Coordinates of C-alpha atoms in Angstrom, one line a residue:
Chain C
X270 CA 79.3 193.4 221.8
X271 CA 78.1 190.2 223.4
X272 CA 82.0 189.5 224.7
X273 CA 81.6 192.5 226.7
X274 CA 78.6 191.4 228.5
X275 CA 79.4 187.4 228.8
X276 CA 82.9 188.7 230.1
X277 CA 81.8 191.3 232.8
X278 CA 83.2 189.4 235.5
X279 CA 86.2 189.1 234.6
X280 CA 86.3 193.2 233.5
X281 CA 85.2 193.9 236.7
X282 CA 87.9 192.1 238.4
X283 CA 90.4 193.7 236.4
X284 CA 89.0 196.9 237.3
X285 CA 89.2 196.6 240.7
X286 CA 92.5 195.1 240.7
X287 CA 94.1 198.3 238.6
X288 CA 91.9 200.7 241.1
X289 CA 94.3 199.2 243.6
X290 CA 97.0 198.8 242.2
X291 CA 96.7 202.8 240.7
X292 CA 95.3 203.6 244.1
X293 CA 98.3 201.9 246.3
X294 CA 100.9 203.4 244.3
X295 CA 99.6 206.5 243.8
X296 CA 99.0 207.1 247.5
X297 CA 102.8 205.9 248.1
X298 CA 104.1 208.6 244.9
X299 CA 102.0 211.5 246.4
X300 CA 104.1 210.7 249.7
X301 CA 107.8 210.0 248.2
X302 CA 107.3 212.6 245.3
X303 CA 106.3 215.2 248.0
X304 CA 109.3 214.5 250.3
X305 CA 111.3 214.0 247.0
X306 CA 110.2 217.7 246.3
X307 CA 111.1 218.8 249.8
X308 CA 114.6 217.7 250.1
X309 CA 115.1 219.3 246.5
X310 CA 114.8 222.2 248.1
X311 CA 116.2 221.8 251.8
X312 CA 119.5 223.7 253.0
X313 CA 121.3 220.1 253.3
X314 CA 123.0 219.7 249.9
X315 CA 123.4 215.9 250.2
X316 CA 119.2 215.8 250.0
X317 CA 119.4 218.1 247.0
X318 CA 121.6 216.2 245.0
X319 CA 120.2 212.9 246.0
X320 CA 116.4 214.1 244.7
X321 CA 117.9 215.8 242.1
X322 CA 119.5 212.7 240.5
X323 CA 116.5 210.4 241.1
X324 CA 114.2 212.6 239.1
X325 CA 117.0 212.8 236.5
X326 CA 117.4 208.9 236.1
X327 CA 113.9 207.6 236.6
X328 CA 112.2 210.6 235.0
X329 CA 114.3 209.6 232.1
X330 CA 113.8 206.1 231.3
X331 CA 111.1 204.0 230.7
X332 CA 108.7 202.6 232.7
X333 CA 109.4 199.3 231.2
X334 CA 112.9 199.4 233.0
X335 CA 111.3 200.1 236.1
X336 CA 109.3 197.0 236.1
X337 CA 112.0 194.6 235.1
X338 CA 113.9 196.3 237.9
X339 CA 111.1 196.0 240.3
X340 CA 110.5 192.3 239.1
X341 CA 113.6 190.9 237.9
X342 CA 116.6 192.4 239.6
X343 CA 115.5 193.2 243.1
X344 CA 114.5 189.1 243.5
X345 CA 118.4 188.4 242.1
X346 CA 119.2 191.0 245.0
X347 CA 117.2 188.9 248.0
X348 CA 114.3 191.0 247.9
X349 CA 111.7 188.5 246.7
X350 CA 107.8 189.0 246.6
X351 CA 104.9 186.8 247.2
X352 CA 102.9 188.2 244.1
X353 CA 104.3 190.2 241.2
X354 CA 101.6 192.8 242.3
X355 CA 104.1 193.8 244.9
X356 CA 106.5 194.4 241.9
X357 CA 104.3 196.6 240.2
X358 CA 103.7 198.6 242.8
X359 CA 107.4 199.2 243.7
X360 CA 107.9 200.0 239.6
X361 CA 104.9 202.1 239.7
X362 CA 105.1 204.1 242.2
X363 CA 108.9 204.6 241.9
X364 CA 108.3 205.7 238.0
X365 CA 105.5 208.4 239.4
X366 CA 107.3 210.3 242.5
X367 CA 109.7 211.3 240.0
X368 CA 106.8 213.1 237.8
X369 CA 105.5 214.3 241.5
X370 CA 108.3 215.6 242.7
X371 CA 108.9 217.7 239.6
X372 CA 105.3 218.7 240.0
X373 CA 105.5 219.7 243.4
X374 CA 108.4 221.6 243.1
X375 CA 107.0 223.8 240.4
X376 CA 104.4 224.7 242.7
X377 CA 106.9 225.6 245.5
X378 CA 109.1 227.9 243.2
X379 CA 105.4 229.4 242.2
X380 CA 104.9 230.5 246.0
X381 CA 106.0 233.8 246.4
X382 CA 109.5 234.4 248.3
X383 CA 107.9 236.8 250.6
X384 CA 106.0 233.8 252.0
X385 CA 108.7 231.9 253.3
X386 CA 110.7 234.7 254.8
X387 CA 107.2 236.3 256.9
X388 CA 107.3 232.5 258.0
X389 CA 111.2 232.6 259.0
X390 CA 110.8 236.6 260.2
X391 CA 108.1 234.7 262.8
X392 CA 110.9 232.2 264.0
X393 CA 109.5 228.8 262.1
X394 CA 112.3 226.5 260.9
X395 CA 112.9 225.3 257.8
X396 CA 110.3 222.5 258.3
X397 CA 107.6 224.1 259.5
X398 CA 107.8 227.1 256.6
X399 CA 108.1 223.9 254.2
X400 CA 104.5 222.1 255.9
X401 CA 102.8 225.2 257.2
X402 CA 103.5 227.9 254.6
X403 CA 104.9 226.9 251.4
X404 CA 103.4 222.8 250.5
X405 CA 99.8 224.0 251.2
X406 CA 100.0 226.7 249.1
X407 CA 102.2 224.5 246.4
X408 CA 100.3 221.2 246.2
X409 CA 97.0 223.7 245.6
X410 CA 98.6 225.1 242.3
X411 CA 99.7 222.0 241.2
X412 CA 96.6 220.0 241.2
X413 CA 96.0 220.3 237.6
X414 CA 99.4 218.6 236.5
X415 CA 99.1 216.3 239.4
X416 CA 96.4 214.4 237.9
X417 CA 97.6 214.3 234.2
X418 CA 100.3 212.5 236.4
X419 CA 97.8 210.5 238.1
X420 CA 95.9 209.7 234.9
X421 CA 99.2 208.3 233.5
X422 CA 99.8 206.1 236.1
X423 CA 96.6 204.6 235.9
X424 CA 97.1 203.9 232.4
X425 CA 101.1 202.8 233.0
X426 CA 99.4 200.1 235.3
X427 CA 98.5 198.6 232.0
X428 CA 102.2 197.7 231.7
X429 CA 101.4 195.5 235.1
X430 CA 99.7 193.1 232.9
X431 CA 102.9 192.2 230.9
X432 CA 104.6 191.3 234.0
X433 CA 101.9 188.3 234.8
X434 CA 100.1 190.8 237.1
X435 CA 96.4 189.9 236.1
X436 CA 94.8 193.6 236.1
X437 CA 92.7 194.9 233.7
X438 CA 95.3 194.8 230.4
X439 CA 96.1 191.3 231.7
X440 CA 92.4 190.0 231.6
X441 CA 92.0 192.2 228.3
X442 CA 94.8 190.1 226.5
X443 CA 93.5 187.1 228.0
X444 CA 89.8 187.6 226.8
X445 CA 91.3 188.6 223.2
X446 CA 93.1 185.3 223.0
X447 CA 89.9 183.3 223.9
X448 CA 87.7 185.6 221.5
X449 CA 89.7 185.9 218.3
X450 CA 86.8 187.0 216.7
X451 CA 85.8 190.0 218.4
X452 CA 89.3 191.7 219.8
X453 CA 87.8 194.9 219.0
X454 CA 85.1 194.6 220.8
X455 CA 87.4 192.9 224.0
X456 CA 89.4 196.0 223.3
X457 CA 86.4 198.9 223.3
X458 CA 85.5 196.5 226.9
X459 CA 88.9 197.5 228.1
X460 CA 89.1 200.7 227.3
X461 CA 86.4 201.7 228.9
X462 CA 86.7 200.5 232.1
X463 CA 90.2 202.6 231.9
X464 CA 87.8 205.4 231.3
X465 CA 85.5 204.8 234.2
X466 CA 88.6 205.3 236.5
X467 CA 90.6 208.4 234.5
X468 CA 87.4 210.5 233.1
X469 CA 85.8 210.9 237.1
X470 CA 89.3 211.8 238.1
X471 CA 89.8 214.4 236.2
X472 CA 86.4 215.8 237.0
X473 CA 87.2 215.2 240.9
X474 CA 90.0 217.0 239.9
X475 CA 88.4 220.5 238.3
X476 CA 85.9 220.1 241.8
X477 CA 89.0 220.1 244.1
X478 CA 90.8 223.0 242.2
X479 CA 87.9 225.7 242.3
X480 CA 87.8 224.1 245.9
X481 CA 90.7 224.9 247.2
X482 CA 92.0 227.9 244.7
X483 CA 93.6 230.8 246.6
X484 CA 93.4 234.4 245.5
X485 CA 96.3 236.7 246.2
Chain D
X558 CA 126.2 221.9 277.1
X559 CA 126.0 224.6 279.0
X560 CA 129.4 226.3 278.3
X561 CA 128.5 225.3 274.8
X562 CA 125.6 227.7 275.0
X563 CA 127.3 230.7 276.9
X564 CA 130.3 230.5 273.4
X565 CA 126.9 231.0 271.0
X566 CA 125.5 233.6 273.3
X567 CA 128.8 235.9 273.7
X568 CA 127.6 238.7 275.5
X569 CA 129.0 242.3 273.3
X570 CA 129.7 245.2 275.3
X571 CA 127.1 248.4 275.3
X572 CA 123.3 248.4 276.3
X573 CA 122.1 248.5 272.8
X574 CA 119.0 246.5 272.1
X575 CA 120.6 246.4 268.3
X576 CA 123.9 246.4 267.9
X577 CA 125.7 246.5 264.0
X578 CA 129.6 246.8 264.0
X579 CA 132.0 247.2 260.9
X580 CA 129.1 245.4 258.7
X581 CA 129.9 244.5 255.2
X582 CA 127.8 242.9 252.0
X583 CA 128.3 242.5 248.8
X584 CA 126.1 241.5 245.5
X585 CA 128.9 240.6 243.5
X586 CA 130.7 243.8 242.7
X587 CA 128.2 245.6 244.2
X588 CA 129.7 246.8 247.7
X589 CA 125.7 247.4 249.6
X590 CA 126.9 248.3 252.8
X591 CA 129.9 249.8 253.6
X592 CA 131.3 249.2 257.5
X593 CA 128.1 250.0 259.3
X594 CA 128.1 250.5 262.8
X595 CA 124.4 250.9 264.2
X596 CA 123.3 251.1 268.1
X597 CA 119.5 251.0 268.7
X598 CA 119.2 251.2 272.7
X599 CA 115.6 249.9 274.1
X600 CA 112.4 252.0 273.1
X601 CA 114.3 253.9 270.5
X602 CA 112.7 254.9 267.4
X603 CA 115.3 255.0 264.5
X604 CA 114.3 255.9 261.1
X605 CA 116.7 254.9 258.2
X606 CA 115.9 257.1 255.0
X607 CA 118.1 257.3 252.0
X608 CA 117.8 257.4 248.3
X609 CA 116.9 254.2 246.5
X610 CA 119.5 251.8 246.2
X611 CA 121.5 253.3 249.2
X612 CA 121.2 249.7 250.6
X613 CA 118.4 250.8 254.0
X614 CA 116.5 247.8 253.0
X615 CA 119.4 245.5 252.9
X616 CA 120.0 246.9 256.0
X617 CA 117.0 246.5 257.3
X618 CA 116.8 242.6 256.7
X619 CA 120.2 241.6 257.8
X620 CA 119.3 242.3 261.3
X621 CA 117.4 239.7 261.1
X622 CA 119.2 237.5 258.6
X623 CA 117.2 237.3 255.7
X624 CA 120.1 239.1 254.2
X625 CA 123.3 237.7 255.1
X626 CA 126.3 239.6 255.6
X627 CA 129.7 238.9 254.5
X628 CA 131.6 240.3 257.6
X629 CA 131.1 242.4 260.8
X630 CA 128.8 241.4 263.8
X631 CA 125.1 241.6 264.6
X632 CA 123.6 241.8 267.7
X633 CA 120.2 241.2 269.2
X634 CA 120.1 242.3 273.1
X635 CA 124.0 241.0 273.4
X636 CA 123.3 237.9 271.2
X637 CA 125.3 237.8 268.1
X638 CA 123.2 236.3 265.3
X639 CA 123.8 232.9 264.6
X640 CA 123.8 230.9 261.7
X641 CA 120.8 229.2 259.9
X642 CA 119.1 226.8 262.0
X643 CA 117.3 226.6 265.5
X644 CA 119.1 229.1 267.3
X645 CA 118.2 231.5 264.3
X646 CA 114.5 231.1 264.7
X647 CA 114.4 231.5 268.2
X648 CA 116.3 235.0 267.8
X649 CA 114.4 235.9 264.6
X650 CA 110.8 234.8 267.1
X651 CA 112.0 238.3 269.2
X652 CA 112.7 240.5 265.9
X653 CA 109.2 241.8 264.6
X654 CA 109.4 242.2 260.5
X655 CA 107.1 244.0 258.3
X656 CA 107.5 243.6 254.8
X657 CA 107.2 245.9 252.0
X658 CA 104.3 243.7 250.4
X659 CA 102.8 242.4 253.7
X660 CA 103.3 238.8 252.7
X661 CA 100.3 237.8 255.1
X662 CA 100.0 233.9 254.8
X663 CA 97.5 233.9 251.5
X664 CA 95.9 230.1 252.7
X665 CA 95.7 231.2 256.2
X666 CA 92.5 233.1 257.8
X667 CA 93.4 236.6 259.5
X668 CA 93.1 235.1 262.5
X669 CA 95.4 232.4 262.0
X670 CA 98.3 234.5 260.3
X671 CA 98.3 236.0 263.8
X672 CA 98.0 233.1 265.9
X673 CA 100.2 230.6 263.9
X674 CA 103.9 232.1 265.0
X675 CA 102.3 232.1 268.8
X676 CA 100.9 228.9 268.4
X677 CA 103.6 227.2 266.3
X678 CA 106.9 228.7 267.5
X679 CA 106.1 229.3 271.1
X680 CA 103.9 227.0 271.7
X681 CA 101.1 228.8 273.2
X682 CA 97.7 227.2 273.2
X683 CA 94.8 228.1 270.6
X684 CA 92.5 229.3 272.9
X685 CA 95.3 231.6 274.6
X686 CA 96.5 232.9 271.0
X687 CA 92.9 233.3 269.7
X688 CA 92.2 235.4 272.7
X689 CA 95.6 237.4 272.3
X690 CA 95.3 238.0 268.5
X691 CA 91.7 239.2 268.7
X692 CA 92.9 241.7 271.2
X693 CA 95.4 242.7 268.8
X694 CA 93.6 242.9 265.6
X695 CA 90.9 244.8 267.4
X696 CA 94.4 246.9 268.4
X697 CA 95.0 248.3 264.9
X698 CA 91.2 248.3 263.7
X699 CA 90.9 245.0 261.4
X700 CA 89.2 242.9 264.5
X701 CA 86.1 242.4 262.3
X702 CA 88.0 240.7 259.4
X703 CA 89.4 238.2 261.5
X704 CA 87.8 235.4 259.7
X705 CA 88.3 236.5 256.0
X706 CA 91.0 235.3 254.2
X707 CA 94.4 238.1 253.1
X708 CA 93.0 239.2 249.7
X709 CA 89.9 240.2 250.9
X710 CA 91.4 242.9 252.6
X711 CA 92.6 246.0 251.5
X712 CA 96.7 246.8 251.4
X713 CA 96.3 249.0 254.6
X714 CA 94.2 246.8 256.3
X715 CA 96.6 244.1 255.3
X716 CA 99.8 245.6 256.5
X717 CA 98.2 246.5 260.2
X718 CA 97.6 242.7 260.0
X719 CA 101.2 242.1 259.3
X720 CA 102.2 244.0 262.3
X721 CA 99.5 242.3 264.4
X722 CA 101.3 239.1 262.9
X723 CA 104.7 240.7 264.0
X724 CA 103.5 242.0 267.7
X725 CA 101.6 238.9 268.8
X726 CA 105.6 237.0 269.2
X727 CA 105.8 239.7 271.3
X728 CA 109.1 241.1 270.1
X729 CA 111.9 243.0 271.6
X730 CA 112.3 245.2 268.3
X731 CA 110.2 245.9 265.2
X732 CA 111.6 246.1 261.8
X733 CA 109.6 248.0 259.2
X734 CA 110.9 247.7 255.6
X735 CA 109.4 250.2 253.7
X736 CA 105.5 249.8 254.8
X737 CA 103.8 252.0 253.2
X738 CA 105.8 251.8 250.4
X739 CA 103.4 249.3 248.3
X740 CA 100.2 251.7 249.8
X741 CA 97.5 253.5 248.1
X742 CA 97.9 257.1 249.3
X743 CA 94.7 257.0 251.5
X744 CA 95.8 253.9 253.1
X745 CA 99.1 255.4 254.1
X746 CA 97.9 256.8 257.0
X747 CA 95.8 254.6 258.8
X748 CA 99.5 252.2 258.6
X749 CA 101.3 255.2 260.0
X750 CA 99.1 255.7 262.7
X751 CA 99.5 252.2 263.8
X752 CA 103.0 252.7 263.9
X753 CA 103.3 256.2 265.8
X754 CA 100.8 254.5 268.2
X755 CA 103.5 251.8 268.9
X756 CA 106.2 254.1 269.2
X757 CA 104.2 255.8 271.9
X758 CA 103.7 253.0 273.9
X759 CA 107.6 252.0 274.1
X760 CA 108.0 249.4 271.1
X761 CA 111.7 249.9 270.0
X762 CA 111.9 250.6 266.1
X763 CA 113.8 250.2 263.1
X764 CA 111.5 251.4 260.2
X765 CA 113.0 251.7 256.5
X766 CA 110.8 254.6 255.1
X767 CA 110.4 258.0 252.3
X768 CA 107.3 258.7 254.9
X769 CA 109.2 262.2 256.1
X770 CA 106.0 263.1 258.5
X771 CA 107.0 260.2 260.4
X772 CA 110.1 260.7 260.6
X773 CA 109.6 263.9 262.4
X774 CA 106.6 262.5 264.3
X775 CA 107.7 259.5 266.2
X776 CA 111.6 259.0 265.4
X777 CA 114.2 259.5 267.8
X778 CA 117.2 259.4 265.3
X779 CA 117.5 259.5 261.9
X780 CA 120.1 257.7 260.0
X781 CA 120.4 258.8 256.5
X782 CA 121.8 256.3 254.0
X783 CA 123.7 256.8 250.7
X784 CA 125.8 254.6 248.5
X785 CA 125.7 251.8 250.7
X786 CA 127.0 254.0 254.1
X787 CA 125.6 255.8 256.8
X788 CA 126.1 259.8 256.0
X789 CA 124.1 261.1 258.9
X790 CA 122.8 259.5 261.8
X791 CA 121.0 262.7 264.6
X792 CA 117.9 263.3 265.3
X793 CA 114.8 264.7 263.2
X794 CA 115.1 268.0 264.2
X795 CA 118.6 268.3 263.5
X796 CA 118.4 266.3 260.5
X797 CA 115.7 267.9 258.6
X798 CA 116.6 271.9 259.3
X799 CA 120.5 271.2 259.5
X800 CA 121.1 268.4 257.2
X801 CA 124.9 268.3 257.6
X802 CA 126.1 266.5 254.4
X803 CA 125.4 267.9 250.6
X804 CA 124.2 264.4 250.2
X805 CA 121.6 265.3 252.6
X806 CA 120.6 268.1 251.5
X807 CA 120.8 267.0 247.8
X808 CA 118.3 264.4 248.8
X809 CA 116.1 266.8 251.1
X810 CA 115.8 269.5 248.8
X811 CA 114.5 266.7 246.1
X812 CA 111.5 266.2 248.3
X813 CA 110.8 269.4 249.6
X814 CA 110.7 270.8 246.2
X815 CA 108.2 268.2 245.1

């Protein structure tokens, strides 16, 4: 137990430091899986097929592959970073919009038709049915899987620390290198600092859905 | 540009308001409307009845292209309907549409489904479009609901808020698919009323109904549909106590006996 208190500063750094990176990217998904989302289901079919096959191929492999993308391939390619945390976040948030836009798009196809067409009898075009009638109504009913999707990605911001990003994971398998006697209780320290971010967002979560819950 | 814009806007000969000329669909196989030709001068009220599945409602929503049709024209006051994209909303913004299940915008307040297409699409300012959709919910009797949200209301009250929706873009014709269709019996009439109180004041009408008191009430013509084609097109009188066709009268003496 003592590790956990003789280490706090460093848990509380790597607390913060995965809140921001979790934050960061998960503000940047909730953008690109939302626009990913929207041009799955625009009239041009080059935007179809384009979100269509970025869900397919990133939805589809691991988040491992993301990283070495984010940190290994796109440096060979010219685009070089200042701090691997710039990496993750590329990999992370990349990895997520895919899981958003599926997400979001269930929660279009779960807004009635009728919807769209009163919006279309009234004149809108296609983009202001999609940002005044039909994402308001979508991003409400899918609240609930958008945060399972957020909780993941707090957690897959674990896989940060194995790409020399020093978040909480990375100060985790640092602390259970210098404390080989008490990994467990290094481990327990790290686990719940993971909780202190996931456990209030799924309770902000439940507050935001009876919040904004719409009766037909 | 401008040359551009006169080739979208071809001008079709006649004065009607509506104007449907050798229109075809298809769902798959299924031929829905066989070579319809359709006129609808200004101020008319035309009621399209039929058995179900005689395509009315099909009809109905490819005047404003929610259906699309595979051949023929369209017309809006001499403006052939164009394809998806700008042009089509700013015709659709002059075509009025009720729909069979109101569809009122179920995040929006009362208020707002009526002032969103004025505000949005036209452009008007909020305190302008407030001002104009109190005046019209107040018009058909939900004025005191204006701040509730669509399911606190009751289907009747619901649909007069749909054609408050429709009337505040202030359109040139109003399409009614089948609006009492999805009603409790008592709320039928306080829709109907609505309506008949529009036809009085001039409002040019295309309503898709079985509501047979209307029809005799505020129609101008009736256009009878079966099978996809238009079997009788006169007017109420005519229609109901001469019904021309056996298909007609088949159909008339179902209700009348009932």
């Amino acid at each position: 137990m003592d590790v956990i208190i003789d280490s706090l500063p460093q848990y509380w750094d790597g607390f913060l430091r995965t809140l921001f990176l979790a934050a960061v990217s998960g503000i940047i998904a909730l953008v690109a899986g939302t626009l990913l989302a929207a041009a799955r289901v625009s009239p041009v079919a080059a935007l179809r097929g384009f979100s269509m096959a970025y869900v397919e191929v990133v939805r589809n492999t691991p988040l491992t592959i993301a990283f070495f993308f984010a940190a290994v391939v796109l440096p060979r390619l010219g685009v070089t970073f200042q701090q691997f945390e710039v990496a993750a976040i590329i990999a992370l948030s990349a990895y997520t919009a895919a899981f958003i836009a599926e997400a979001v798009r269930s929660g279009v196809n779960s807004v009635p038709v009728g919807q769209a067409e009163a919006a279309r009898s009234i004149g809108m075009k296609f983009g202001q049915v999609l940002s005044l009638i039909i994402l308001p109504q979508a991003l409400r009913t899918v609240i609930p899987p958008m945060i399972n999707i957020l909780i993941a990605l707090v957690k897959n911001s674990s896989v940060a620390g194995a790409f020399y990003v020093l978040e909480l994971f990375g100060y985790g398998k640092q602390l259970a290198n210098d404390h080989g006697d008490a990994v467990m209780w290094v481990l327990v320290g790290v686990a719940f600092f993971y909780l202190l971010i996931t456990v209030p967002l799924g309770y902000l979560a439940h507050q935001v859905e009876r919040k904004v819950a719409i009766a037909r | 540009m401008f040359a551009r814009f006169l080739l979208m806007t071809t001008q079709l000969p006649g004065d009607a308001l509506v104007s449907l000329n050798a229109v075809n669909k298809h769902y798959g196989q299924l031929h829905v409307l066989k070579d319809i030709n359709l006129q609808v001068r200004k101020g008319e009220v035309v009621v399209v009845i039929g058995p179900s599945g005689s395509g009315k409602s099909t009809l109905c929503r490819a005047i404003n292209r929610l259906e699309t049709i595979d051949d023929g024209d369209i017309a809006i006051d001499g403006k052939r309907l164009p394809e998806e994209g700008k042009e089509l909303a700013r015709l659709r913004a002059d075509v009025g549409m009720v729909f069979q299940s109101f569809n009122l915008f179920a995040h929006k307040t009362i208020l707002e489904n009526v002032t969103l297409g004025p505000i949005k699409v036209k452009g008007v300012s909020k305190a302008e479009a407030d001002k104009e959709a109190m005046a019209l919910l107040e018009r058909v009797g939900v004025g005191h609901q204006a701040p509730k949200l669509p399911a606190q209301l009751s289907g009747g009250q619901q649909q007069r808020v749909a054609i408050a929706r429709a009337l505040a873009m202030k359109p040139k014709v109003m399409l009614f698919d089948e609006p009492t269709s999805a009603l409790d019996p008592e709320m039928i009439n306080e829709v109907l009323d609505v309506m008949i109180q529009l036809a009085k004041e001039g409002m040019t009408m295309i309503v898709v109904t079985h509501e047979m008191g209307f029809a005799r009430k505020a129609a101008d013509r009736v256009v009878f549909m079966a099978d996809g084609q238009i079997v009788e097109d006169d007017t109420p009188e005519e229609f109901f106590t001469k019904p021309k066709s056996s298909r007609a009268k088949d159909f008339l003496s179902k209700l009348l006996t009932h």
